Coordinates of C-alpha atoms and ligand atoms in Angstrom, one line a residue:
M20 CA 106.3 190.8 339.0
A21 CA 107.3 193.8 336.9
Y22 CA 110.6 193.8 335.1
K23 CA 112.6 197.0 335.9
I24 CA 113.9 198.6 332.8
A25 CA 116.3 201.6 333.1
V26 CA 115.8 203.9 330.0
L27 CA 118.8 206.0 329.1
P28 CA 117.9 207.9 325.9
G29 CA 121.1 210.0 325.9
D30 CA 122.0 212.5 323.1
G31 CA 121.2 213.4 319.5
I32 CA 118.7 210.9 318.1
G33 CA 118.8 208.8 321.3
P34 CA 115.4 210.0 322.7
E35 CA 113.6 209.5 319.3
I36 CA 114.8 206.0 318.7
V37 CA 114.4 204.9 322.3
A38 CA 110.8 206.1 322.2
Q39 CA 110.1 203.7 319.3
A40 CA 111.8 200.8 321.1
K41 CA 109.5 201.5 324.1
K42 CA 106.5 201.5 321.9
V43 CA 107.5 198.1 320.6
C44 CA 108.2 196.8 324.1
D45 CA 104.8 198.0 325.2
A46 CA 103.1 196.1 322.3
I47 CA 105.0 193.0 323.2
T48 CA 104.3 193.1 327.0
K49 CA 100.7 193.8 326.3
K50 CA 100.5 190.8 323.9
F51 CA 102.3 188.4 326.1
G52 CA 101.1 189.6 329.4
H53 CA 104.4 190.8 330.9
E54 CA 104.8 193.9 332.9
F55 CA 107.6 196.4 332.5
E56 CA 108.4 199.3 334.7
Y57 CA 110.4 202.0 333.0
T58 CA 112.5 204.6 334.7
E59 CA 114.4 207.2 332.7
A60 CA 117.8 208.6 333.7
L61 CA 120.4 211.0 332.3
V62 CA 123.6 210.0 330.4
G63 CA 126.0 211.6 328.0
A64 CA 126.2 215.3 326.9
T65 CA 122.7 215.8 328.1
A66 CA 123.8 214.7 331.6
I67 CA 126.9 217.0 331.4
D68 CA 124.6 220.0 330.5
Q69 CA 122.2 219.3 333.3
V70 CA 124.3 218.0 336.1
G71 CA 127.9 218.3 335.0
D72 CA 128.6 214.5 334.9
P73 CA 128.1 212.2 331.8
Y74 CA 127.2 209.2 334.1
P75 CA 125.7 210.6 337.3
A76 CA 125.5 208.5 340.5
D77 CA 121.7 208.5 340.3
T78 CA 121.9 206.9 336.8
H79 CA 124.4 204.3 338.0
E80 CA 122.2 203.5 341.0
L81 CA 119.2 203.0 338.8
C82 CA 121.1 200.7 336.4
M83 CA 122.4 198.6 339.3
N84 CA 118.8 198.1 340.4
S85 CA 117.4 197.3 337.0
D86 CA 116.9 194.0 335.2
A87 CA 118.1 195.6 332.0
V88 CA 119.1 198.9 330.5
L89 CA 117.8 200.3 327.3
F90 CA 120.3 202.8 325.9
G91 CA 120.0 205.2 323.0
A92 CA 123.2 207.0 322.0
I93 CA 125.7 209.5 323.3
G94 CA 127.9 212.1 321.8
H95 CA 127.7 215.7 320.8
P96 CA 129.8 217.7 318.2
K97 CA 130.6 220.5 320.6
F98 CA 132.8 218.0 322.5
D99 CA 134.2 216.2 319.4
N100 CA 135.6 219.5 318.1
D101 CA 137.1 220.5 321.4
P102 CA 140.0 218.2 322.3
S103 CA 140.7 220.2 325.4
A104 CA 137.2 219.5 327.0
K105 CA 137.7 218.2 330.5
V106 CA 134.5 216.1 330.6
R107 CA 133.3 214.2 327.6
P108 CA 130.1 212.4 326.9
E109 CA 132.0 209.2 326.0
Q110 CA 133.5 209.1 329.5
G111 CA 130.0 208.4 330.7
L112 CA 129.6 205.4 328.4
L113 CA 133.0 204.0 329.4
K114 CA 132.3 204.6 333.1
M115 CA 129.0 202.8 332.7
R116 CA 130.6 199.8 331.0
K117 CA 133.3 199.6 333.6
T118 CA 131.2 200.1 336.7
L119 CA 128.4 197.8 335.6
G120 CA 131.1 195.2 334.6
L121 CA 129.8 194.9 331.0
Y122 CA 132.7 192.9 329.7
A123 CA 131.1 191.3 326.7
N124 CA 129.6 193.3 323.8
L125 CA 127.7 191.0 321.4
R126 CA 127.2 192.5 318.0
P127 CA 125.4 190.3 315.6
V128 CA 126.0 191.0 311.9
N129 CA 123.5 189.8 309.4
T130 CA 121.6 190.8 306.3
F131 CA 118.0 191.5 305.6
K132 CA 116.6 190.0 302.4
S133 CA 114.9 193.2 301.3
L134 CA 117.9 195.4 302.1
I135 CA 120.6 193.4 300.3
H136 CA 120.7 195.7 297.4
K137 CA 121.6 198.6 299.7
S138 CA 124.8 196.9 300.8
P139 CA 127.9 198.5 299.2
L140 CA 129.1 194.9 298.7
K141 CA 128.0 192.6 295.9
T142 CA 124.9 190.6 296.7
E143 CA 126.5 187.2 296.2
L144 CA 129.1 188.1 298.8
V145 CA 126.7 189.2 301.5
D146 CA 123.6 187.2 301.0
G147 CA 123.5 184.8 303.9
A148 CA 126.3 186.5 305.9
D149 CA 125.6 185.9 309.5
F150 CA 128.2 186.2 312.3
M151 CA 128.5 187.3 315.8
C152 CA 131.2 189.7 316.9
I153 CA 132.0 189.5 320.6
R154 CA 133.9 192.5 321.6
E155 CA 135.7 192.7 325.0
L156 CA 134.3 195.9 326.5
T157 CA 136.0 196.8 329.8
G158 CA 139.7 196.4 329.1
G159 CA 142.4 197.2 326.6
I160 CA 143.5 200.6 325.4
Y161 CA 140.2 202.2 326.3
F162 CA 140.9 201.7 330.0
G163 CA 144.7 201.1 330.3
R164 CA 146.8 203.4 332.4
P165 CA 149.0 205.4 332.2
Q166 CA 147.2 207.6 329.6
G167 CA 148.0 211.2 329.0
R168 CA 150.5 213.8 328.0
S169 CA 154.0 214.6 328.9
E170 CA 154.7 217.7 330.9
D171 CA 155.6 219.7 327.8
G172 CA 152.5 218.5 326.1
Q173 CA 154.6 217.2 323.1
T174 CA 154.1 213.5 323.7
A175 CA 150.9 211.6 324.3
Y176 CA 150.4 208.0 325.4
D177 CA 147.7 205.3 325.9
S178 CA 148.3 201.9 327.3
C179 CA 146.8 198.7 326.2
V180 CA 146.5 196.4 329.2
Y181 CA 144.8 193.0 329.6
T182 CA 145.0 190.5 332.4
A183 CA 144.9 186.7 331.7
E184 CA 141.6 186.6 333.6
E185 CA 139.9 189.2 331.5
I186 CA 141.0 187.4 328.3
E187 CA 140.0 184.0 329.4
R188 CA 136.5 185.0 330.4
I189 CA 135.7 186.6 327.0
I190 CA 137.4 183.8 325.0
R191 CA 135.4 181.2 326.8
L192 CA 132.3 183.1 326.0
G193 CA 133.3 183.1 322.4
F194 CA 133.7 179.3 322.5
E195 CA 130.3 178.9 324.2
Y196 CA 128.5 181.1 321.5
A197 CA 130.3 179.2 318.8
G198 CA 128.9 176.0 320.4
K199 CA 125.4 177.4 320.0
R200 CA 126.0 178.3 316.4
R201 CA 128.0 176.8 313.5
K202 CA 130.9 175.8 315.8
K203 CA 133.6 178.0 314.4
L204 CA 135.5 180.6 316.4
T205 CA 137.9 183.2 315.0
I206 CA 140.1 184.9 317.6
V207 CA 141.2 188.2 316.2
D208 CA 144.5 189.8 317.4
K209 CA 147.7 191.5 316.4
A210 CA 150.0 188.9 317.9
N211 CA 152.8 189.6 315.4
V212 CA 153.2 193.1 317.1
L213 CA 151.4 193.4 320.4
A214 CA 152.3 191.8 323.7
T215 CA 148.6 191.8 324.8
S216 CA 147.7 190.0 321.6
R217 CA 150.3 187.3 322.3
L218 CA 148.6 186.7 325.7
W219 CA 145.2 186.5 323.9
R220 CA 146.6 183.9 321.6
E221 CA 148.3 182.0 324.4
I222 CA 145.1 181.8 326.3
G223 CA 143.1 180.8 323.3
Q224 CA 145.5 177.9 322.8
K225 CA 145.2 177.0 326.5
V226 CA 141.4 176.9 326.6
A227 CA 140.7 175.5 323.1
P228 CA 141.1 171.8 324.2
D229 CA 138.1 172.3 326.6
Y230 CA 135.9 172.8 323.5
P231 CA 136.9 169.9 321.2
D232 CA 133.9 170.3 318.9
I233 CA 134.8 174.0 318.0
E234 CA 137.0 174.7 315.1
V235 CA 139.2 177.6 316.2
E236 CA 141.4 179.9 314.1
Y237 CA 143.6 182.9 314.9
M238 CA 143.6 185.9 312.6
F239 CA 145.5 189.2 312.6
V240 CA 143.2 192.2 312.8
D241 CA 144.3 193.7 309.5
N242 CA 143.5 190.4 307.7
A243 CA 140.2 190.2 309.5
A244 CA 139.3 193.8 308.3
M245 CA 139.9 192.6 304.8
Q246 CA 138.1 189.3 305.1
I247 CA 135.0 191.0 306.6
I248 CA 134.4 192.7 303.3
T249 CA 135.8 190.2 300.9
W250 CA 134.3 187.0 302.4
P251 CA 132.0 187.8 305.3
K252 CA 130.3 184.4 305.1
R253 CA 133.4 182.6 306.3
F254 CA 132.8 183.9 309.9
D255 CA 130.6 182.4 312.5
V256 CA 131.7 183.8 315.9
M257 CA 134.5 186.3 316.2
V258 CA 136.0 187.3 319.5
T259 CA 138.4 190.2 319.9
E260 CA 139.7 192.9 322.2
N261 CA 138.0 196.3 322.8
M262 CA 139.4 198.6 320.2
F263 CA 139.6 196.0 317.4
G264 CA 136.0 195.2 318.1
D265 CA 135.0 198.8 317.9
I266 CA 136.5 199.3 314.5
L267 CA 135.6 195.9 313.0
T268 CA 131.9 196.2 313.9
D269 CA 131.6 199.6 312.3
E270 CA 133.1 198.1 309.2
A271 CA 130.9 195.0 309.4
S272 CA 127.8 197.1 309.8
V273 CA 127.8 198.1 306.2
I274 CA 127.2 194.5 305.2
S275 CA 123.6 194.8 306.2
G276 CA 123.2 197.9 304.1
S277 CA 122.7 200.4 306.9
M278 CA 124.3 201.1 310.2
G279 CA 120.9 201.9 311.4
M280 CA 120.0 198.2 311.5
L281 CA 122.6 196.8 313.9
P282 CA 121.8 196.2 317.6
S283 CA 124.0 195.1 320.4
A284 CA 123.9 193.6 323.9
S285 CA 126.5 194.3 326.5
I286 CA 126.4 191.6 329.1
G287 CA 128.2 191.5 332.4
V288 CA 128.3 191.3 336.1
H289 CA 125.5 193.5 337.4
T290 CA 123.0 194.0 334.6
S291 CA 123.0 194.1 330.8
V292 CA 122.7 197.0 328.5
F293 CA 121.0 197.0 325.1
E294 CA 121.9 199.6 322.5
P295 CA 122.3 200.3 318.8
I296 CA 125.9 200.2 317.6
H297 CA 125.5 203.5 315.8
G298 CA 126.1 206.9 317.5
S299 CA 124.0 209.9 318.3
Y300 CA 123.8 211.2 314.6
P301 CA 123.5 214.8 315.7
Q302 CA 122.6 216.1 312.2
A303 CA 119.3 214.2 312.4
A304 CA 118.5 215.0 316.1
G305 CA 115.0 216.2 316.6
K306 CA 114.0 215.7 312.9
N307 CA 112.2 212.4 313.3
I308 CA 114.1 210.9 310.4
A309 CA 116.5 208.5 312.1
N310 CA 116.2 204.7 311.6
P311 CA 114.9 203.2 314.9
C312 CA 115.4 199.6 313.9
A313 CA 118.8 199.1 315.5
T314 CA 117.3 200.2 318.8
V315 CA 114.2 198.1 318.3
L316 CA 116.3 195.1 317.5
S317 CA 118.4 195.8 320.6
A318 CA 115.1 195.5 322.5
A319 CA 114.6 192.1 320.8
M320 CA 118.0 191.1 322.2
M321 CA 116.8 192.4 325.6
F322 CA 113.9 190.0 325.6
E323 CA 116.1 187.1 324.5
Y324 CA 119.2 187.7 326.5
A325 CA 118.0 189.4 329.6
F326 CA 114.7 187.6 330.1
G327 CA 115.0 184.4 328.0
M328 CA 111.8 185.4 326.1
M329 CA 112.6 183.9 322.7
K330 CA 109.1 184.2 321.2
E331 CA 108.9 187.8 322.1
G332 CA 112.3 188.5 320.5
A333 CA 111.4 186.6 317.4
L334 CA 108.1 188.6 317.0
I335 CA 110.1 191.8 317.1
R336 CA 112.5 190.5 314.5
E337 CA 109.6 189.4 312.3
A338 CA 108.0 192.9 312.6
V339 CA 111.2 194.6 311.5
D340 CA 111.6 192.1 308.5
Q341 CA 108.0 192.8 307.5
S342 CA 108.4 196.6 307.7
L343 CA 111.4 196.4 305.4
E344 CA 109.4 194.1 303.1
A345 CA 106.5 196.6 303.1
G346 CA 108.8 199.5 302.5
V347 CA 107.9 201.2 305.8
V348 CA 111.5 202.5 306.2
T349 CA 113.3 205.7 307.1
E350 CA 115.3 207.7 304.6
D351 CA 118.6 205.9 305.1
I352 CA 117.2 202.9 303.3
A353 CA 114.2 204.3 301.4
D354 CA 116.2 204.4 298.2
G355 CA 114.4 207.3 296.6
K356 CA 111.0 205.8 297.4
K357 CA 108.8 207.2 300.2
A358 CA 110.6 207.7 303.4
Y359 CA 108.7 207.2 306.6
S360 CA 109.5 209.1 309.8
T361 CA 111.1 207.5 312.9
S362 CA 107.8 207.6 314.8
E363 CA 105.8 206.2 311.8
V364 CA 108.1 203.2 311.6
G365 CA 107.7 202.7 315.4
D366 CA 103.9 202.9 315.1
W367 CA 103.9 200.5 312.3
L368 CA 106.0 198.0 314.2
A369 CA 103.9 198.3 317.3
E370 CA 100.7 197.8 315.3
Y371 CA 102.2 194.8 313.5
I372 CA 102.9 193.2 316.9
E373 CA 99.5 194.0 318.3
K374 CA 97.8 192.4 315.3
A375 CA 100.1 189.3 315.1
Ligands
IPM11 C1 130.8 202.1 320.3 C2 131.2 203.6 320.2 C3 131.9 203.9 321.5 C4 133.2 203.1 321.6 C5 132.3 205.4 321.7 C6 131.0 206.3 321.6 C7 133.0 205.7 323.0 O1 131.9 203.9 319.1 O2 130.0 201.7 321.2 O3 131.2 201.4 319.4 O4 134.2 203.4 321.0 O5 133.1 202.0 322.2
MG12 MG1 132.1 202.3 317.7

C-alpha cells in the first residue's frame, strides 16, 4: 500500500527545500521498501497569484485525503508591505491549520555537535540543550473574534479566546510527551495579566494529579523568554498557547545555531503536517542557497510521527548529522568555509542514505 503524501511547496525557498526533502524520502523509501505517492498542490502567495485563494479547496481536499502533508513555507514581501491587502498568504496557513484540526505543533529544540560554535549563546549553556516546545495551534489570539477596526479606523482589536476543552487537550498532550522524555513539564502563560492564561493554569492544576510521575511547573512567558537563552537545559517539555509558542520558538531556534535546522510537526484531527519552522526567506528564493535541513528533518518527523517508522527517521537524522560533520552545509552555517548549494546538500543526504 502506498502512503499518500500531499506536497505543498508554497512560496519563496519552499519549492527548493521541499525538493530536497523529497529526494531524501525517496532514498529512504527505496532503502526500506516503502511506497510513497506524492501529489503537489498550491498554497500561499503562489496560490493567490494563480487562483486567488491562499488555501484553495482542491488543496484542502488533497490534504484531507493524504496520510501526511509535507509543507515548505509561505509568505511574500509584497503582502508584508501592504497592510491593506485583502487576501494574505498567511491566511492560507491559518485556514489549513484550523480546517485540518492541527491543534498541536511540536517544535523540538536541540543542538548539533558540529554547529555549537555557531550558536550566539555560550557553548557551555547550549551544549546538551534538548527540549520540546508544544505550541497550541488552532486557538488563541490568532483565531479569536472579534478582530478588526472600529468604523473610523482609529481603533484596532484582536481577541484571545480559549475554551477549557482546547486547553485540556493540549496540556494533556504536554504531560504525555513529558512522560516519554525526562518527565518535566513547563506550562507557559501570562496568568498574572490574562484571563485565558488563568484558565490555562487552572486546567493545568486540574489535570496534573492524573500524571503523578511528571514534575510540573508554571512559568510566565516573559520569564520563559529569558530562561530559554540563559538556561535552556532546564527545559524538557514546554506547552504554551499559540502566540507565545510562535515567539518563543523563533527565539529558541537560535540555540541550535541556525533557524534553518529546526523542523516541526503539526498533529491533529484529520492528518498531520510537517514543515520547517522558518519562513519563505524571499531574498534567497530561486538562488539554490537556502538550508534544506529543517525540511529534511521535518520529513524525519513525518516518518516517526505519521508512520511510526523510527529507523527511517533515525537514518535521516544521522545523515544530517554526518553532513554537518563533513562540512557539506549551506552558507548560513558554512562559517567562511566552502558553502554547498541547497541541491548539493540534498544530493549528499540522499546518497548517504542509499549507501548506509
Ligand atoms: C510560524 C509562522 C506563522 C505563525 C506565520 C507565517 C503565520 O510564523 O509557523 O511560526 O505565526 O504561526
Ligand atoms: Mg513563527
